[in-house]
């Protein structure tokens, strides 16, 4: 089943994000390589794809996991969690309708 992992950043998270971004992206690449990733990306703090020093306010990942517990476990071990980038992470079942 698909799950949406919706994360909200702490204030001024950009430096922390950048410090562990390669490890975060490697985990997403592993999901992509296994055919389980639907989409992933950050929420820019400004209405632009490159918010510069304003950074990001959170992230969204939609991917396939065996269960809600498995999706939560994956989200809990994200390098952004360990680095204190995220203030909150919500994991919810997701039903894709389009495309």
mmCIF file with all atom_site columns, C-alpha atoms in Angstrom:
data_model
loop_
_atom_site.group_PDB
_atom_site.id
_atom_site.type_symbol
_atom_site.label_atom_id
_atom_site.label_alt_id
_atom_site.label_comp_id
_atom_site.label_asym_id
_atom_site.label_entity_id
_atom_site.label_seq_id
_atom_site.pdbx_PDB_ins_code
_atom_site.Cartn_x
_atom_site.Cartn_y
_atom_site.Cartn_z
_atom_site.occupancy
_atom_site.B_iso_or_equiv
_atom_site.pdbx_formal_charge
_atom_site.auth_seq_id
_atom_site.auth_comp_id
_atom_site.auth_asym_id
_atom_site.auth_atom_id
_atom_site.pdbx_PDB_model_num
ATOM 1  C CA . UNK A 1 1  ? 0.000  0.000  0.000   1.00 0.00 ? 1  UNK A CA 1
ATOM 2  C CA . UNK A 1 2  ? 1.047  3.600  -0.497  1.00 0.00 ? 2  UNK A CA 1
ATOM 3  C CA . UNK A 1 3  ? 1.788  5.911  2.422   1.00 0.00 ? 3  UNK A CA 1
ATOM 4  C CA . UNK A 1 4  ? 2.273  9.671  2.597   1.00 0.00 ? 4  UNK A CA 1
ATOM 5  C CA . UNK A 1 5  ? 5.060  10.841 4.886   1.00 0.00 ? 5  UNK A CA 1
ATOM 6  C CA . UNK A 1 6  ? 4.450  14.512 5.626   1.00 0.00 ? 6  UNK A CA 1
ATOM 7  C CA . UNK A 1 7  ? 7.178  16.278 7.567   1.00 0.00 ? 7  UNK A CA 1
ATOM 8  C CA . UNK A 1 8  ? 7.340  19.759 9.034   1.00 0.00 ? 8  UNK A CA 1
ATOM 9  C CA . UNK A 1 9  ? 10.716 21.419 9.587   1.00 0.00 ? 9  UNK A CA 1
ATOM 10 C CA . UNK A 1 10 ? 11.913 23.238 12.666  1.00 0.00 ? 10 UNK A CA 1
ATOM 11 C CA . UNK A 1 11 ? 12.647 26.938 12.187  1.00 0.00 ? 11 UNK A CA 1
ATOM 12 C CA . UNK A 1 12 ? 15.913 27.720 10.371  1.00 0.00 ? 12 UNK A CA 1
ATOM 13 C CA . UNK A 1 13 ? 16.460 24.119 9.293   1.00 0.00 ? 13 UNK A CA 1
ATOM 14 C CA . UNK A 1 14 ? 18.441 24.785 6.108   1.00 0.00 ? 14 UNK A CA 1
ATOM 15 C CA . UNK A 1 15 ? 21.937 24.261 7.549   1.00 0.00 ? 15 UNK A CA 1
ATOM 16 C CA . UNK A 1 16 ? 20.869 21.008 9.210   1.00 0.00 ? 16 UNK A CA 1
ATOM 17 C CA . UNK A 1 17 ? 19.151 19.862 6.002   1.00 0.00 ? 17 UNK A CA 1
ATOM 18 C CA . UNK A 1 18 ? 22.228 20.488 3.919   1.00 0.00 ? 18 UNK A CA 1
ATOM 19 C CA . UNK A 1 19 ? 24.513 18.672 6.366   1.00 0.00 ? 19 UNK A CA 1
ATOM 20 C CA . UNK A 1 20 ? 22.670 15.345 5.997   1.00 0.00 ? 20 UNK A CA 1
ATOM 21 C CA . UNK A 1 21 ? 21.043 15.756 2.585   1.00 0.00 ? 21 UNK A CA 1
ATOM 22 C CA . UNK A 1 22 ? 23.262 13.171 0.819   1.00 0.00 ? 22 UNK A CA 1
ATOM 23 C CA . UNK A 1 23 ? 22.223 10.457 3.308   1.00 0.00 ? 23 UNK A CA 1
ATOM 24 C CA . UNK A 1 24 ? 18.562 11.500 3.035   1.00 0.00 ? 24 UNK A CA 1
ATOM 25 C CA . UNK A 1 25 ? 18.702 11.347 -0.768  1.00 0.00 ? 25 UNK A CA 1
ATOM 26 C CA . UNK A 1 26 ? 20.441 7.952  -0.694  1.00 0.00 ? 26 UNK A CA 1
ATOM 27 C CA . UNK A 1 27 ? 17.484 6.476  1.199   1.00 0.00 ? 27 UNK A CA 1
ATOM 28 C CA . UNK A 1 28 ? 15.056 7.949  -1.320  1.00 0.00 ? 28 UNK A CA 1
ATOM 29 C CA . UNK A 1 29 ? 17.188 6.610  -4.175  1.00 0.00 ? 29 UNK A CA 1
ATOM 30 C CA . UNK A 1 30 ? 16.971 3.131  -2.630  1.00 0.00 ? 30 UNK A CA 1
ATOM 31 C CA . UNK A 1 31 ? 13.163 3.406  -2.622  1.00 0.00 ? 31 UNK A CA 1
ATOM 32 C CA . UNK A 1 32 ? 13.280 4.601  -6.235  1.00 0.00 ? 32 UNK A CA 1
ATOM 33 C CA . UNK A 1 33 ? 15.593 1.767  -7.262  1.00 0.00 ? 33 UNK A CA 1
ATOM 34 C CA . UNK A 1 34 ? 13.218 -0.781 -5.728  1.00 0.00 ? 34 UNK A CA 1
ATOM 35 C CA . UNK A 1 35 ? 10.251 0.710  -7.621  1.00 0.00 ? 35 UNK A CA 1
ATOM 36 C CA . UNK A 1 36 ? 8.485  1.826  -4.435  1.00 0.00 ? 36 UNK A CA 1
ATOM 37 C CA . UNK A 1 37 ? 8.827  5.629  -4.650  1.00 0.00 ? 37 UNK A CA 1
ATOM 38 C CA . UNK A 1 38 ? 5.934  7.580  -6.200  1.00 0.00 ? 38 UNK A CA 1
ATOM 39 C CA . UNK A 1 39 ? 7.227  11.078 -5.444  1.00 0.00 ? 39 UNK A CA 1
ATOM 40 C CA . UNK A 1 40 ? 9.351  12.985 -2.977  1.00 0.00 ? 40 UNK A CA 1
ATOM 41 C CA . UNK A 1 41 ? 10.423 16.550 -2.401  1.00 0.00 ? 41 UNK A CA 1
ATOM 42 C CA . UNK A 1 42 ? 10.600 19.518 -0.064  1.00 0.00 ? 42 UNK A CA 1
ATOM 43 C CA . UNK A 1 43 ? 8.178  22.384 0.490   1.00 0.00 ? 43 UNK A CA 1
ATOM 44 C CA . UNK A 1 44 ? 9.999  25.656 -0.329  1.00 0.00 ? 44 UNK A CA 1
ATOM 45 C CA . UNK A 1 45 ? 9.537  28.412 2.259   1.00 0.00 ? 45 UNK A CA 1
ATOM 46 C CA . UNK A 1 46 ? 8.914  30.882 -0.577  1.00 0.00 ? 46 UNK A CA 1
ATOM 47 C CA . UNK A 1 47 ? 6.779  30.590 -3.700  1.00 0.00 ? 47 UNK A CA 1
ATOM 48 C CA . UNK A 1 48 ? 9.720  29.541 -5.866  1.00 0.00 ? 48 UNK A CA 1
ATOM 49 C CA . UNK A 1 49 ? 11.576 26.317 -6.633  1.00 0.00 ? 49 UNK A CA 1
ATOM 50 C CA . UNK A 1 50 ? 14.800 27.791 -5.199  1.00 0.00 ? 50 UNK A CA 1
ATOM 51 C CA . UNK A 1 51 ? 14.007 29.606 -1.948  1.00 0.00 ? 51 UNK A CA 1
ATOM 52 C CA . UNK A 1 52 ? 17.686 30.340 -1.258  1.00 0.00 ? 52 UNK A CA 1
ATOM 53 C CA . UNK A 1 53 ? 18.476 31.049 2.393   1.00 0.00 ? 53 UNK A CA 1
ATOM 54 C CA . UNK A 1 54 ? 14.760 30.973 3.294   1.00 0.00 ? 54 UNK A CA 1
ATOM 55 C CA . UNK A 1 55 ? 15.039 27.194 2.975   1.00 0.00 ? 55 UNK A CA 1
ATOM 56 C CA . UNK A 1 56 ? 12.178 24.768 3.283   1.00 0.00 ? 56 UNK A CA 1
ATOM 57 C CA . UNK A 1 57 ? 9.242  24.203 5.612   1.00 0.00 ? 57 UNK A CA 1
ATOM 58 C CA . UNK A 1 58 ? 8.967  20.435 5.305   1.00 0.00 ? 58 UNK A CA 1
ATOM 59 C CA . UNK A 1 59 ? 8.878  17.478 2.949   1.00 0.00 ? 59 UNK A CA 1
ATOM 60 C CA . UNK A 1 60 ? 6.507  15.019 1.313   1.00 0.00 ? 60 UNK A CA 1
ATOM 61 C CA . UNK A 1 61 ? 7.278  11.413 0.411   1.00 0.00 ? 61 UNK A CA 1
ATOM 62 C CA . UNK A 1 62 ? 4.734  9.057  -1.129  1.00 0.00 ? 62 UNK A CA 1
ATOM 63 C CA . UNK A 1 63 ? 5.987  5.493  -1.317  1.00 0.00 ? 63 UNK A CA 1
ATOM 64 C CA . UNK A 1 64 ? 4.931  1.870  -1.054  1.00 0.00 ? 64 UNK A CA 1
ATOM 65 C CA . UNK A 1 65 ? 5.502  -0.009 2.198   1.00 0.00 ? 65 UNK A CA 1
ATOM 66 C CA . UNK A 1 66 ? 4.248  -3.356 3.516   1.00 0.00 ? 66 UNK A CA 1
ATOM 67 C CA . UNK A 1 67 ? 2.357  -1.700 6.378   1.00 0.00 ? 67 UNK A CA 1
ATOM 68 C CA . UNK A 1 68 ? 1.750  1.523  8.260   1.00 0.00 ? 68 UNK A CA 1
ATOM 69 C CA . UNK A 1 69 ? 4.224  0.338  10.900  1.00 0.00 ? 69 UNK A CA 1
ATOM 70 C CA . UNK A 1 70 ? 6.871  -0.247 8.221   1.00 0.00 ? 70 UNK A CA 1
ATOM 71 C CA . UNK A 1 71 ? 6.286  3.220  6.770   1.00 0.00 ? 71 UNK A CA 1
ATOM 72 C CA . UNK A 1 72 ? 6.565  4.781  10.235  1.00 0.00 ? 72 UNK A CA 1
ATOM 73 C CA . UNK A 1 73 ? 9.745  2.841  10.969  1.00 0.00 ? 73 UNK A CA 1
ATOM 74 C CA . UNK A 1 74 ? 11.275 4.030  7.693   1.00 0.00 ? 74 UNK A CA 1
ATOM 75 C CA . UNK A 1 75 ? 10.278 7.640  8.429   1.00 0.00 ? 75 UNK A CA 1
ATOM 76 C CA . UNK A 1 76 ? 11.639 7.441  11.982  1.00 0.00 ? 76 UNK A CA 1
ATOM 77 C CA . UNK A 1 77 ? 15.092 6.496  10.712  1.00 0.00 ? 77 UNK A CA 1
ATOM 78 C CA . UNK A 1 78 ? 15.404 9.361  8.228   1.00 0.00 ? 78 UNK A CA 1
ATOM 79 C CA . UNK A 1 79 ? 18.682 11.283 8.623   1.00 0.00 ? 79 UNK A CA 1
ATOM 80 C CA . UNK A 1 80 ? 16.638 14.491 8.793   1.00 0.00 ? 80 UNK A CA 1
ATOM 81 C CA . UNK A 1 81 ? 14.980 13.148 11.960  1.00 0.00 ? 81 UNK A CA 1
ATOM 82 C CA . UNK A 1 82 ? 18.345 12.316 13.546  1.00 0.00 ? 82 UNK A CA 1
ATOM 83 C CA . UNK A 1 83 ? 19.741 15.746 12.617  1.00 0.00 ? 83 UNK A CA 1
ATOM 84 C CA . UNK A 1 84 ? 16.773 17.587 14.118  1.00 0.00 ? 84 UNK A CA 1
ATOM 85 C CA . UNK A 1 85 ? 15.502 18.964 10.799  1.00 0.00 ? 85 UNK A CA 1
ATOM 86 C CA . UNK A 1 86 ? 11.941 17.822 11.395  1.00 0.00 ? 86 UNK A CA 1
ATOM 87 C CA . UNK A 1 87 ? 9.726  19.144 14.192  1.00 0.00 ? 87 UNK A CA 1
ATOM 88 C CA . UNK A 1 88 ? 6.951  16.714 13.266  1.00 0.00 ? 88 UNK A CA 1
ATOM 89 C CA . UNK A 1 89 ? 6.449  13.724 10.978  1.00 0.00 ? 89 UNK A CA 1
ATOM 90 C CA . UNK A 1 90 ? 3.024  12.349 10.074  1.00 0.00 ? 90 UNK A CA 1
ATOM 91 C CA . UNK A 1 91 ? 2.583  9.028  8.234   1.00 0.00 ? 91 UNK A CA 1
ATOM 92 C CA . UNK A 1 92 ? -0.787 8.273  6.663   1.00 0.00 ? 92 UNK A CA 1
ATOM 93 C CA . UNK A 1 93 ? -2.153 5.667  4.260   1.00 0.00 ? 93 UNK A CA 1
ATOM 94 C CA . UNK A 1 94 ? -2.520 7.138  0.769   1.00 0.00 ? 94 UNK A CA 1
ATOM 95 C CA . UNK A 1 95 ? -4.834 6.120  -2.057  1.00 0.00 ? 95 UNK A CA 1
ATOM 96 C CA . UNK A 1 96 ? -3.552 7.292  -5.412  1.00 0.00 ? 96 UNK A CA 1
ATOM 97 C CA . UNK A 1 97 ? -6.363 8.273  -7.781  1.00 0.00 ? 97 UNK A CA 1
ATOM 98 C CA . UNK A 1 98 ? -4.478 10.283 -10.432 1.00 0.00 ? 98 UNK A CA 1
ATOM 99 C CA . UNK A 1 99 ? -2.446 9.760  -12.506 1.00 0.00 ? 99 UNK A CA 1
#
